[in-house]
Short mmCIF file of N, CA, C and O and ligand atoms in Angstrom, two decimals:
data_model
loop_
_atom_site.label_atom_id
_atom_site.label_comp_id
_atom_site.label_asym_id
_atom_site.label_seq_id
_atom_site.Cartn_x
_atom_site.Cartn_y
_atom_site.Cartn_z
N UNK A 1 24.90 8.94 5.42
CA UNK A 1 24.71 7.88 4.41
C UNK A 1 25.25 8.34 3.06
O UNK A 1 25.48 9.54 2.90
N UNK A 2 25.59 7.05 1.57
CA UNK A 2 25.86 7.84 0.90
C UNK A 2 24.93 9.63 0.46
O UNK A 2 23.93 10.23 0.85
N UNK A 3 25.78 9.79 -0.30
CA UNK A 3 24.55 10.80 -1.02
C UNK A 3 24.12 11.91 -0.12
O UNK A 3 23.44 12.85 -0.53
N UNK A 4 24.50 11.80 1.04
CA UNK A 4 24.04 12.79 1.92
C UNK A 4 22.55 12.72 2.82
O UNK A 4 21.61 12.28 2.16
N UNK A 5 22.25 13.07 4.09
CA UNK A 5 21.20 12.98 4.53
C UNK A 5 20.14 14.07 3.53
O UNK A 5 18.91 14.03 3.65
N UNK A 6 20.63 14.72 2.87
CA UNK A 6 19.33 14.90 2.20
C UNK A 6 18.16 14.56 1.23
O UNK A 6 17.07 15.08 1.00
N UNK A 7 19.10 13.04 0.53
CA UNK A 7 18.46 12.42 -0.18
C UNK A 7 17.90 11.56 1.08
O UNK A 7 17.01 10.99 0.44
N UNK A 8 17.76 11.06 2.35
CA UNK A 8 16.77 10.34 3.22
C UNK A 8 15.51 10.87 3.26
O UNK A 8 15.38 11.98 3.76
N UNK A 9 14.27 10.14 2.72
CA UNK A 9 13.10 10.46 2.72
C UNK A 9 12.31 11.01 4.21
O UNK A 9 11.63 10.15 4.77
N UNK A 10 12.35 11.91 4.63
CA UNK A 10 11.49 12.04 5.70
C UNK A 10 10.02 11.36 5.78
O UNK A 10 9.28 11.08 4.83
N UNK A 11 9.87 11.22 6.71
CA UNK A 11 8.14 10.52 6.11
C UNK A 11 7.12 11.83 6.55
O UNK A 11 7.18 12.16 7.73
N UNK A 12 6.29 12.50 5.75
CA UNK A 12 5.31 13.66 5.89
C UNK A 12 4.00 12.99 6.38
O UNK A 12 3.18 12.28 5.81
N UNK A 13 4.09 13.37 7.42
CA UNK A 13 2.85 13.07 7.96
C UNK A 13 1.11 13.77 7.29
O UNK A 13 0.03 13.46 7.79
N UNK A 14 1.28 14.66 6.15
CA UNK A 14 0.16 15.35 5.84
C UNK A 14 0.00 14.53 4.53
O UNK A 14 -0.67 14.95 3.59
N UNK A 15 0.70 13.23 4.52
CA UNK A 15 0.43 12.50 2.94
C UNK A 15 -0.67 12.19 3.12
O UNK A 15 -0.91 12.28 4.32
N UNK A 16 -1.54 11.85 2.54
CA UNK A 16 -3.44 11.62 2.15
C UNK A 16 -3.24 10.26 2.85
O UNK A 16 -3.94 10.55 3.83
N UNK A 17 -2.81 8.92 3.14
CA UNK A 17 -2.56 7.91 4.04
C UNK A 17 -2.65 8.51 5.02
O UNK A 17 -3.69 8.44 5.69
N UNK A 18 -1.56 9.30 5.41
CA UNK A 18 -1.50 9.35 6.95
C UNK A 18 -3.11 9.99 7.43
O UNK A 18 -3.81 9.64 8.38
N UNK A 19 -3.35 10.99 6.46
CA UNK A 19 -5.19 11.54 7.26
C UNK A 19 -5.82 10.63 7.10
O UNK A 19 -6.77 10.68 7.87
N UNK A 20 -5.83 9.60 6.37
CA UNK A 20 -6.90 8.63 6.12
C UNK A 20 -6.82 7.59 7.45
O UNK A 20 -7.83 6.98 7.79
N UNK A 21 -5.67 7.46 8.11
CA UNK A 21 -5.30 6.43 9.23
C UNK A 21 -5.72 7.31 10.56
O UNK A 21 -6.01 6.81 11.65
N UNK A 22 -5.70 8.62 10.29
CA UNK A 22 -6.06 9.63 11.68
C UNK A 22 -7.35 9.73 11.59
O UNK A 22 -7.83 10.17 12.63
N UNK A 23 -8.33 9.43 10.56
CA UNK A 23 -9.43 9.64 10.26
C UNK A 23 -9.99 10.91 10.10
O UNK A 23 -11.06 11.36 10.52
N UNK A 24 -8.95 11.50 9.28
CA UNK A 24 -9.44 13.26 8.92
C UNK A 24 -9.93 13.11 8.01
O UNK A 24 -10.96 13.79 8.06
N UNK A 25 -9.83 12.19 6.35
CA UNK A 25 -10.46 11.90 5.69
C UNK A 25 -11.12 10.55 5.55
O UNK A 25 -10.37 9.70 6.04
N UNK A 26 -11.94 10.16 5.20
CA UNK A 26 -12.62 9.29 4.36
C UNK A 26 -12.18 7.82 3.77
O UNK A 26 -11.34 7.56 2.91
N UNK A 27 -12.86 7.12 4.37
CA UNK A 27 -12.08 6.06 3.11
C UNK A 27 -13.00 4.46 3.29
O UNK A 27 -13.32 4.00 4.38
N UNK A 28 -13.26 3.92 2.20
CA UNK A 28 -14.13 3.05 1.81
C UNK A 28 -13.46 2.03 2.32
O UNK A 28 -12.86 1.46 1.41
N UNK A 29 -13.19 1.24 3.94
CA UNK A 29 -12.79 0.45 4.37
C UNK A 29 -13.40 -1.25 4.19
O UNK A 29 -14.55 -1.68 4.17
N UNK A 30 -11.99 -1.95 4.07
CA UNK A 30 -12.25 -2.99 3.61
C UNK A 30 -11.60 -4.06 4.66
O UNK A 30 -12.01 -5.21 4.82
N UNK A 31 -10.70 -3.55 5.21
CA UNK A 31 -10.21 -4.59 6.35
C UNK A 31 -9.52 -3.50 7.32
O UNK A 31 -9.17 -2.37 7.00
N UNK A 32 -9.41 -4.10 8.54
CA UNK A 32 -8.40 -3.67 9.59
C UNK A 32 -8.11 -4.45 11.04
O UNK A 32 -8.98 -4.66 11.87
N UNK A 33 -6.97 -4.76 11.14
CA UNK A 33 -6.62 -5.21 12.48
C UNK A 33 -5.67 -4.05 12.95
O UNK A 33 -5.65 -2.87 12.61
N UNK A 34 -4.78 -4.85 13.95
CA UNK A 34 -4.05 -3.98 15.15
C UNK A 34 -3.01 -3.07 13.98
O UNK A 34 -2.74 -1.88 14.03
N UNK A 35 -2.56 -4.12 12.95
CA UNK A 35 -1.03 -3.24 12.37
C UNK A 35 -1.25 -2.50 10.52
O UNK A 35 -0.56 -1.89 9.71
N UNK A 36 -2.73 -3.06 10.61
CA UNK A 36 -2.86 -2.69 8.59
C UNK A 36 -4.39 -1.78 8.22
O UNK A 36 -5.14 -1.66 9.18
N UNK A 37 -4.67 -1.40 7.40
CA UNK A 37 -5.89 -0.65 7.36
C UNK A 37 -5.84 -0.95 5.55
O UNK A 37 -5.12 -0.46 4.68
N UNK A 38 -6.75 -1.79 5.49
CA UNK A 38 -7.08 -1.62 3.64
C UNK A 38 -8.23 -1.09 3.38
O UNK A 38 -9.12 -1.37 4.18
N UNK A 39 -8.63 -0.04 2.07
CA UNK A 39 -9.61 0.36 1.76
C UNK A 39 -9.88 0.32 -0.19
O UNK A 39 -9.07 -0.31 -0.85
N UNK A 40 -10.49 0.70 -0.56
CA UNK A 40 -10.60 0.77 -1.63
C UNK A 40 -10.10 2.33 -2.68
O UNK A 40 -10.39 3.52 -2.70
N UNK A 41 -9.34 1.54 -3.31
CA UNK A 41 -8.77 2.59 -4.27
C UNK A 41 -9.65 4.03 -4.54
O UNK A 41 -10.87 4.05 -4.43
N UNK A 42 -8.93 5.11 -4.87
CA UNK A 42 -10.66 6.21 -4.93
C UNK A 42 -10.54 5.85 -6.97
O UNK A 42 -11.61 5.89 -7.57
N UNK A 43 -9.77 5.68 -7.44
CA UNK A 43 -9.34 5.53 -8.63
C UNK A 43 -9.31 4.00 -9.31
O UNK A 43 -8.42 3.68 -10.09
N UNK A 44 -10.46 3.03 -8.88
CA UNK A 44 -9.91 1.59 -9.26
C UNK A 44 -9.46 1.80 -10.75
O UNK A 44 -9.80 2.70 -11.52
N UNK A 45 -8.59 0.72 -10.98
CA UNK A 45 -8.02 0.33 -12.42
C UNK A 45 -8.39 -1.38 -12.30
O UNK A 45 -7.68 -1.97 -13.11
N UNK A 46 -9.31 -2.38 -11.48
CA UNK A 46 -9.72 -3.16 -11.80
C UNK A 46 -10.63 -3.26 -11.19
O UNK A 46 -10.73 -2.43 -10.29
N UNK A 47 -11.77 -4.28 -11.33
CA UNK A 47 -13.12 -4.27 -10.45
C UNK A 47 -12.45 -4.42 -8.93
O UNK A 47 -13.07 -3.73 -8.13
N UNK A 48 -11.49 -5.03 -8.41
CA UNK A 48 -11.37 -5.16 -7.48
C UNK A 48 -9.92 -4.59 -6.92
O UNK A 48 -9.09 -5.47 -6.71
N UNK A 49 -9.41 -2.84 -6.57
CA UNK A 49 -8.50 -2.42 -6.48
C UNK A 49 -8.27 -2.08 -5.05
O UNK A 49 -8.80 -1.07 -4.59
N UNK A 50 -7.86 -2.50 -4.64
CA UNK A 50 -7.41 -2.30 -2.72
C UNK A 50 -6.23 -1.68 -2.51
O UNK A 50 -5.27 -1.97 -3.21
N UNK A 51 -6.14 -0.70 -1.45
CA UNK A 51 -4.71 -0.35 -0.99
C UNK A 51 -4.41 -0.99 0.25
O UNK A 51 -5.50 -1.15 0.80
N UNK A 52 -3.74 -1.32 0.77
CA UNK A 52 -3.63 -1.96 2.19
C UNK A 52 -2.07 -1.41 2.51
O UNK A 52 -1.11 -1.60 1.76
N UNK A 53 -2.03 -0.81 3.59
CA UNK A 53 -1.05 0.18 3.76
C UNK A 53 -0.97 -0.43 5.84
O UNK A 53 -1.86 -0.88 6.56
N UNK A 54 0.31 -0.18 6.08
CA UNK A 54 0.79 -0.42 7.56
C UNK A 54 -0.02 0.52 8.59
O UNK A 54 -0.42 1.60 8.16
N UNK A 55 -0.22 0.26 9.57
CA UNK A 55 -0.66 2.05 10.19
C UNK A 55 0.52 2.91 10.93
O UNK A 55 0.52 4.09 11.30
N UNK A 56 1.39 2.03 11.01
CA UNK A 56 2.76 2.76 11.82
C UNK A 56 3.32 3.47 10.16
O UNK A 56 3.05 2.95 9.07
N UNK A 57 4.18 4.79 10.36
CA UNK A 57 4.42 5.33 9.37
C UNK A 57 5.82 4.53 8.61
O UNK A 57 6.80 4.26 9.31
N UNK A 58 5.81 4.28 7.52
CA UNK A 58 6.93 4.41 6.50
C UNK A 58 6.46 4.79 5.55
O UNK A 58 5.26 4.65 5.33
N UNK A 59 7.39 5.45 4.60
CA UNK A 59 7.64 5.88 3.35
C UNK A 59 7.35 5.18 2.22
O UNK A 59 6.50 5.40 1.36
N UNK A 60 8.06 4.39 2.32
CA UNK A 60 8.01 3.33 1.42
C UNK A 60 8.21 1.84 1.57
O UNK A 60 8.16 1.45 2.73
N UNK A 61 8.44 0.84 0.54
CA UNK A 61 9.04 -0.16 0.47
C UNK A 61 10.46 -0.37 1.25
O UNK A 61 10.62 -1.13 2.21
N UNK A 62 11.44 0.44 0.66
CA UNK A 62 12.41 1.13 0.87
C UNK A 62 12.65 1.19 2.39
O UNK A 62 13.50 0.59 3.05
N UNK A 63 11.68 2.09 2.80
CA UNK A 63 11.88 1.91 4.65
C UNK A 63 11.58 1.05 5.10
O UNK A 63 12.49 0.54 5.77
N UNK A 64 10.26 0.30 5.11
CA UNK A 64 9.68 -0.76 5.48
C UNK A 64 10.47 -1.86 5.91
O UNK A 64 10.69 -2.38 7.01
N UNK A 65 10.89 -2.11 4.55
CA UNK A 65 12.16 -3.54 4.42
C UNK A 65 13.33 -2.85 5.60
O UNK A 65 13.74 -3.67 6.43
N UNK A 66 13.73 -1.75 5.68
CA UNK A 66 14.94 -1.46 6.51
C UNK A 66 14.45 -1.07 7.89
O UNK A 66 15.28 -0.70 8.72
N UNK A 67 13.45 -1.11 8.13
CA UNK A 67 12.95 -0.29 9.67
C UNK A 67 11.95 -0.58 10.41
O UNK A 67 11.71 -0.19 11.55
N UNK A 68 11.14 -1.58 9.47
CA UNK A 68 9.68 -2.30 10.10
C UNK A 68 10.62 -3.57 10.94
O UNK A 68 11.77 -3.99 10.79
N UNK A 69 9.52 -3.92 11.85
CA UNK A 69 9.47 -5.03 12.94
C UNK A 69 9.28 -6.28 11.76
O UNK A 69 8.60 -6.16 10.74
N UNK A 70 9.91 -7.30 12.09
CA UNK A 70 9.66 -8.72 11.54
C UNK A 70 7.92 -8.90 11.52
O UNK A 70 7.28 -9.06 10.48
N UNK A 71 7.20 -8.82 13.17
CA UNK A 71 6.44 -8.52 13.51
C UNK A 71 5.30 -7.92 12.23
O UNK A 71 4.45 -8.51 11.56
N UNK A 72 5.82 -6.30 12.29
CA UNK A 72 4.99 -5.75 11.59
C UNK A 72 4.86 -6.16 10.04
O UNK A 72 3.85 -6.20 9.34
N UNK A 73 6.28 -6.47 9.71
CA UNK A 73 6.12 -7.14 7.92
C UNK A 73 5.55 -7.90 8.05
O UNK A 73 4.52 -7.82 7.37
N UNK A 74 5.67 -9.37 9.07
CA UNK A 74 4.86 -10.45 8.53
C UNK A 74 3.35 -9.86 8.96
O UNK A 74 2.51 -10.58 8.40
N UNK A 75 2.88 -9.09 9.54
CA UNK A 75 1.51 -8.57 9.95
C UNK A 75 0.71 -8.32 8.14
O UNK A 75 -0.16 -8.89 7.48
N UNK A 76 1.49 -7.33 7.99
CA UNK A 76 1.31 -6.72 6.37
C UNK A 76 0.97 -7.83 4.98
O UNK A 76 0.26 -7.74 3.98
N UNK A 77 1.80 -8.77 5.49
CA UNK A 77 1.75 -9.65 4.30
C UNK A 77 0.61 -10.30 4.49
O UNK A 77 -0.29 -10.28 3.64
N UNK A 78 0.52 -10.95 5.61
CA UNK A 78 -0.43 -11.72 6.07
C UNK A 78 -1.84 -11.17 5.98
O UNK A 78 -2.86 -11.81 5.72
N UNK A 79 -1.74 -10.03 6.21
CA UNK A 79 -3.46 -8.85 6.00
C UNK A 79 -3.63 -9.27 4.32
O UNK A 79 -4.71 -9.68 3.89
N UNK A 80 -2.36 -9.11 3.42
CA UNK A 80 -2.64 -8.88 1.81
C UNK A 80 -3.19 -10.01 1.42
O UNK A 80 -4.03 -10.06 0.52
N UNK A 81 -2.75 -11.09 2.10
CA UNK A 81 -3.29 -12.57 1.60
C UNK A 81 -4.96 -12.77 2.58
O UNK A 81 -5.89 -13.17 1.88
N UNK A 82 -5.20 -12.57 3.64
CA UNK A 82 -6.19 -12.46 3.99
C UNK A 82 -7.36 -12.06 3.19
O UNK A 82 -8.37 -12.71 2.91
N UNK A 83 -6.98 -10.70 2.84
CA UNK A 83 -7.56 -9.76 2.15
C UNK A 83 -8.05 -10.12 0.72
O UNK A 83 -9.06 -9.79 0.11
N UNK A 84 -7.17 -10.77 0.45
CA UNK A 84 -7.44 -11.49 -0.85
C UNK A 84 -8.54 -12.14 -0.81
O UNK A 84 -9.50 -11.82 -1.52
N UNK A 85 -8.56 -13.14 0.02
CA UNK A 85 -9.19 -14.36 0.64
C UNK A 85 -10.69 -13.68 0.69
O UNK A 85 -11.59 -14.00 -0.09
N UNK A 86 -10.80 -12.86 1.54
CA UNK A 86 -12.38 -12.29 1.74
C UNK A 86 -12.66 -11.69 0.71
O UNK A 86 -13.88 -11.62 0.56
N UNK A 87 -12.02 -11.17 -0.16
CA UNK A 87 -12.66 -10.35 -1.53
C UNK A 87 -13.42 -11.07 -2.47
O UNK A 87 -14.34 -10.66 -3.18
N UNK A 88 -12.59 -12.96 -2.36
CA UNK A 88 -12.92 -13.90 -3.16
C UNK A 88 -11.89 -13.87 -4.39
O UNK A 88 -11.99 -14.53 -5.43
N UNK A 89 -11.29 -13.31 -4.18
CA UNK A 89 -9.73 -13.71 -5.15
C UNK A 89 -9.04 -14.56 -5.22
O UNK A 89 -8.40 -14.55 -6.27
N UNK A 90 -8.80 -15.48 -4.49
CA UNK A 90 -8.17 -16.87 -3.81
C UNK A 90 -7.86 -17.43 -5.20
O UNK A 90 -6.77 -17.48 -5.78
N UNK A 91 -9.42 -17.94 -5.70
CA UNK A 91 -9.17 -18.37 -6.66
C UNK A 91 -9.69 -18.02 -8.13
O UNK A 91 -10.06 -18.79 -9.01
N UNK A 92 -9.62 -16.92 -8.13
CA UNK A 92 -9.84 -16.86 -9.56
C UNK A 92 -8.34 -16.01 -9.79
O UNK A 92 -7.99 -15.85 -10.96
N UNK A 93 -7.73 -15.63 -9.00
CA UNK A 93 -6.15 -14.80 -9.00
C UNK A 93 -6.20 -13.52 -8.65
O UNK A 93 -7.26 -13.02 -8.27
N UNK A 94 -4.99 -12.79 -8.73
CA UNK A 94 -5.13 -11.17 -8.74
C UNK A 94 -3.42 -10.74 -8.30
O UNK A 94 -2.52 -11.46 -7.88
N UNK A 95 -3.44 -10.22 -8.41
CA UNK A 95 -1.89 -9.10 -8.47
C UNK A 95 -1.59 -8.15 -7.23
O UNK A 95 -2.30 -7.17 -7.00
N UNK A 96 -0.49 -8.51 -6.45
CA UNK A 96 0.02 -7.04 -5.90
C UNK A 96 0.90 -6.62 -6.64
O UNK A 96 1.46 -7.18 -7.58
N UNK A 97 1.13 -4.88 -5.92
CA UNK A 97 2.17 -4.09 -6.29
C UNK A 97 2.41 -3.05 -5.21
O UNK A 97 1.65 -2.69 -4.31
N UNK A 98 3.69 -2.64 -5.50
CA UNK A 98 4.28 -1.92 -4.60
C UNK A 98 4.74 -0.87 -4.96
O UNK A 98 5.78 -0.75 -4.31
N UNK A 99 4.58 0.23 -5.79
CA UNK A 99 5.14 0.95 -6.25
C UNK A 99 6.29 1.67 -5.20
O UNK A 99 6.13 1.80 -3.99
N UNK A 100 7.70 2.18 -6.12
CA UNK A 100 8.69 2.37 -4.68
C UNK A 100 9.22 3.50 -5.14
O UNK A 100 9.94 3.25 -6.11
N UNK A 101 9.16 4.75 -4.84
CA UNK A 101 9.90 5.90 -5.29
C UNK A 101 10.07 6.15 -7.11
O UNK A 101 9.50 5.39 -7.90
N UNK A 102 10.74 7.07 -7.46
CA UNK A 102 10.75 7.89 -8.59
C UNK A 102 10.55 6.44 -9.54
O UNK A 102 9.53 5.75 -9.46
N UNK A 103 11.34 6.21 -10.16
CA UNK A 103 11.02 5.11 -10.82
C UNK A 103 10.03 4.13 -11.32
O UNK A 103 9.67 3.77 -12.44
N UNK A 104 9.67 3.78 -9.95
CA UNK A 104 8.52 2.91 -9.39
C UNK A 104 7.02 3.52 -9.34
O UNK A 104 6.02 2.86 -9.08
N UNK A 105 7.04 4.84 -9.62
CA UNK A 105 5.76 6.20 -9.97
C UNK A 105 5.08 5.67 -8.68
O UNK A 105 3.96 5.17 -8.71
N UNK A 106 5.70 5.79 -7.73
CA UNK A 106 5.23 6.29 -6.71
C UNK A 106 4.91 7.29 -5.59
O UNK A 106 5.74 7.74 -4.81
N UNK A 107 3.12 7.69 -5.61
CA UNK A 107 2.41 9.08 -5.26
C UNK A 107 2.13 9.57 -4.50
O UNK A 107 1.92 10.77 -4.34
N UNK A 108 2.06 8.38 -3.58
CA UNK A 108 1.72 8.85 -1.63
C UNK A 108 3.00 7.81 -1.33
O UNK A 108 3.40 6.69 -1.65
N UNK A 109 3.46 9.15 -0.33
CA UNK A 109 4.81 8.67 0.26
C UNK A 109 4.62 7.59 2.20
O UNK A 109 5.25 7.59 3.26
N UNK A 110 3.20 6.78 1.55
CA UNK A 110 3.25 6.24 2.90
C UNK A 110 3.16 4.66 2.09
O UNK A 110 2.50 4.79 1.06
N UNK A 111 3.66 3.23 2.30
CA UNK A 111 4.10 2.19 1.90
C UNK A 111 2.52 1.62 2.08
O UNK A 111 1.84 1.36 3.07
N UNK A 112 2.23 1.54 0.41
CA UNK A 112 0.95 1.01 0.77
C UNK A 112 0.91 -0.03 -0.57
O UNK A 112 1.36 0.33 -1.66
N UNK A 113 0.23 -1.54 -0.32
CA UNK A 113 0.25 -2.59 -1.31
C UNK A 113 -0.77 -2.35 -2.02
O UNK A 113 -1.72 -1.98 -1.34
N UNK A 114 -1.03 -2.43 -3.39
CA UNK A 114 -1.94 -2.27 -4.20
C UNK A 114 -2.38 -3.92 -4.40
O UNK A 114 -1.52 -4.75 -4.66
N UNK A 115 -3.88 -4.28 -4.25
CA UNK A 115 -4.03 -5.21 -4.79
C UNK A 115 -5.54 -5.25 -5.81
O UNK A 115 -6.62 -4.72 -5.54
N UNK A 116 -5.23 -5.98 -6.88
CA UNK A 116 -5.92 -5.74 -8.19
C UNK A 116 -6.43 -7.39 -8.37
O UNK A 116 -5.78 -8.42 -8.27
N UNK A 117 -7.79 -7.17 -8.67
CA UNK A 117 -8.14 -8.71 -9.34
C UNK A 117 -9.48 -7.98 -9.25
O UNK A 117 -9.95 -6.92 -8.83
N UNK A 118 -10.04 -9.66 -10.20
CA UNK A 118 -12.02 -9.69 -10.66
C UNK A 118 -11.76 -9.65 -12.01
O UNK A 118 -12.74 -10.14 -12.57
N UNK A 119 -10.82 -9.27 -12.95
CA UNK A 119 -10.75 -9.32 -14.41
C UNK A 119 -9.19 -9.93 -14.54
O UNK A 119 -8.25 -9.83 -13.75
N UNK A 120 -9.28 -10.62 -15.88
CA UNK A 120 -7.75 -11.10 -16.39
C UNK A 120 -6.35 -9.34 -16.72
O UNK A 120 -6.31 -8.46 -17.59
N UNK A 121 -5.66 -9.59 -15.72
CA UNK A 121 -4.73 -7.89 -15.54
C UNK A 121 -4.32 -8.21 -16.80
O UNK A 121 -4.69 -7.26 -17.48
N UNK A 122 -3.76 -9.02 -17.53
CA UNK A 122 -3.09 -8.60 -18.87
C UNK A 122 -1.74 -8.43 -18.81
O UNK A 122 -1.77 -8.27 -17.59
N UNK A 123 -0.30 -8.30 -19.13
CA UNK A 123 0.80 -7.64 -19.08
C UNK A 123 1.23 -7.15 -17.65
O UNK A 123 0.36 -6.55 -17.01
N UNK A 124 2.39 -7.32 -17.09
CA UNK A 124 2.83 -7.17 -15.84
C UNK A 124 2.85 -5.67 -16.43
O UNK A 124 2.00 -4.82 -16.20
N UNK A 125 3.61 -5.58 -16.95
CA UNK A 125 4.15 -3.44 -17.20
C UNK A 125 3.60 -2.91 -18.33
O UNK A 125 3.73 -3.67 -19.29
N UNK A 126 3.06 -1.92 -18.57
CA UNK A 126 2.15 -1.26 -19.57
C UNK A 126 3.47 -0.90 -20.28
O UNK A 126 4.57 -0.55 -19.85
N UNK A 127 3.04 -1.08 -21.37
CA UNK A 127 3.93 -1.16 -22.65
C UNK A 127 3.99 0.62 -23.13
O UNK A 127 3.09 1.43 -23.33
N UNK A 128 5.19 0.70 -23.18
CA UNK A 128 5.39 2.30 -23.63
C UNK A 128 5.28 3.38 -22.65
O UNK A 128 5.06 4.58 -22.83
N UNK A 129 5.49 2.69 -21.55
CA UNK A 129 5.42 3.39 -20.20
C UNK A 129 6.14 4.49 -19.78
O UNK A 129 5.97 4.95 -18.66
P1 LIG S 1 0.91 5.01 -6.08
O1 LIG S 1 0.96 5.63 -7.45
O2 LIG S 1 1.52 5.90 -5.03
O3 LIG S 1 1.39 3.60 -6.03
O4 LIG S 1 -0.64 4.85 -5.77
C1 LIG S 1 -1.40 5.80 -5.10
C2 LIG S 1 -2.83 5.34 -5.21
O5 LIG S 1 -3.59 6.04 -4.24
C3 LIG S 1 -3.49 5.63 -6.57
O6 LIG S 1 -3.96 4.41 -7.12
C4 LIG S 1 -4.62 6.60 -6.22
O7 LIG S 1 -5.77 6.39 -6.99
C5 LIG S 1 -4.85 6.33 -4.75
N1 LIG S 1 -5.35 7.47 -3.99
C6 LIG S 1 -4.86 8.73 -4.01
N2 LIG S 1 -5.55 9.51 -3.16
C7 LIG S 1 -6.48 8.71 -2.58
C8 LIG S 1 -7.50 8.95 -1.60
O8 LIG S 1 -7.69 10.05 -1.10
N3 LIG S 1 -8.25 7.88 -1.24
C9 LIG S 1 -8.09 6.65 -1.78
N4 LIG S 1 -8.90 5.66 -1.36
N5 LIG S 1 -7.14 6.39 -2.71
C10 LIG S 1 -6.36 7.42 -3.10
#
């Protein structure tokens, strides 16, 4: 590929996702079917901060979009809006995000949706970032 295979992200299986999906660690579960596992942030930044992450491995956004099953994306999306739904976000609103590599300050290299609501978020991008 360009750039060389060494810029291709391997996916590390010892990222804090992947133990959390093997159940080596811990995690304050909030939903799960056959293809998604959401739990609660250990760090919320709103009353209501969820990660909801695939259980098959990718990296990122990045892979996901290039290597996931139709299948498994629409699985993913469909969990985030669900998810919403049972938290009681529907309607009062709330925010995903995806953070995607360097740029994107993204910390665990396994593709996981952040979703935020229960207070007004304020500003899409923190100012002076
Ligand atoms: P990123 O910056 O990669 O988009 O977000 C990583 C998120 O994972 C952060 O919001 C951080 O608080 C959360 N996080 C990191 N380690 C753990 C953990 O062990 N358990 C849980 N539940 N969340 C974690």
């Amino acid at each position: 590929p360009p750039g060389g295979w060494e810029n291709v992200m391997a996916y590390d299986s010892d990222n804090v996702f992947a133990q959390i999906l093997r159940g080596e660690i811990p995690c304050d579960r909030v939903y799960e079917d056959d293809h998604v596992l959401a739990f609660n942030d250990i760090h919320p930044q709103a009353p209501t901060h969820v990660l909801a992450v695939p259980k098959e491995a990718y990296t990122s956004m990045e892979d996901f979009t290039q290597n996931a099953s139709d299948a498994t994306i629409s699985a993913l999306f469909r969990a985030v809006g669900q998810i919403a739904r049972d938290l009681g976000l529907a309607e009062t609103g709330y925010r995903i995000l995806a953070n995607t590599g360097d740029d994107g300050g993204q910390e665990v290299p396994h593709l996981h949706i952040h979703i935020f609501g229960g207070r007004l978020l304020g500003p899409m991008l923190s100012k002076g970032a």
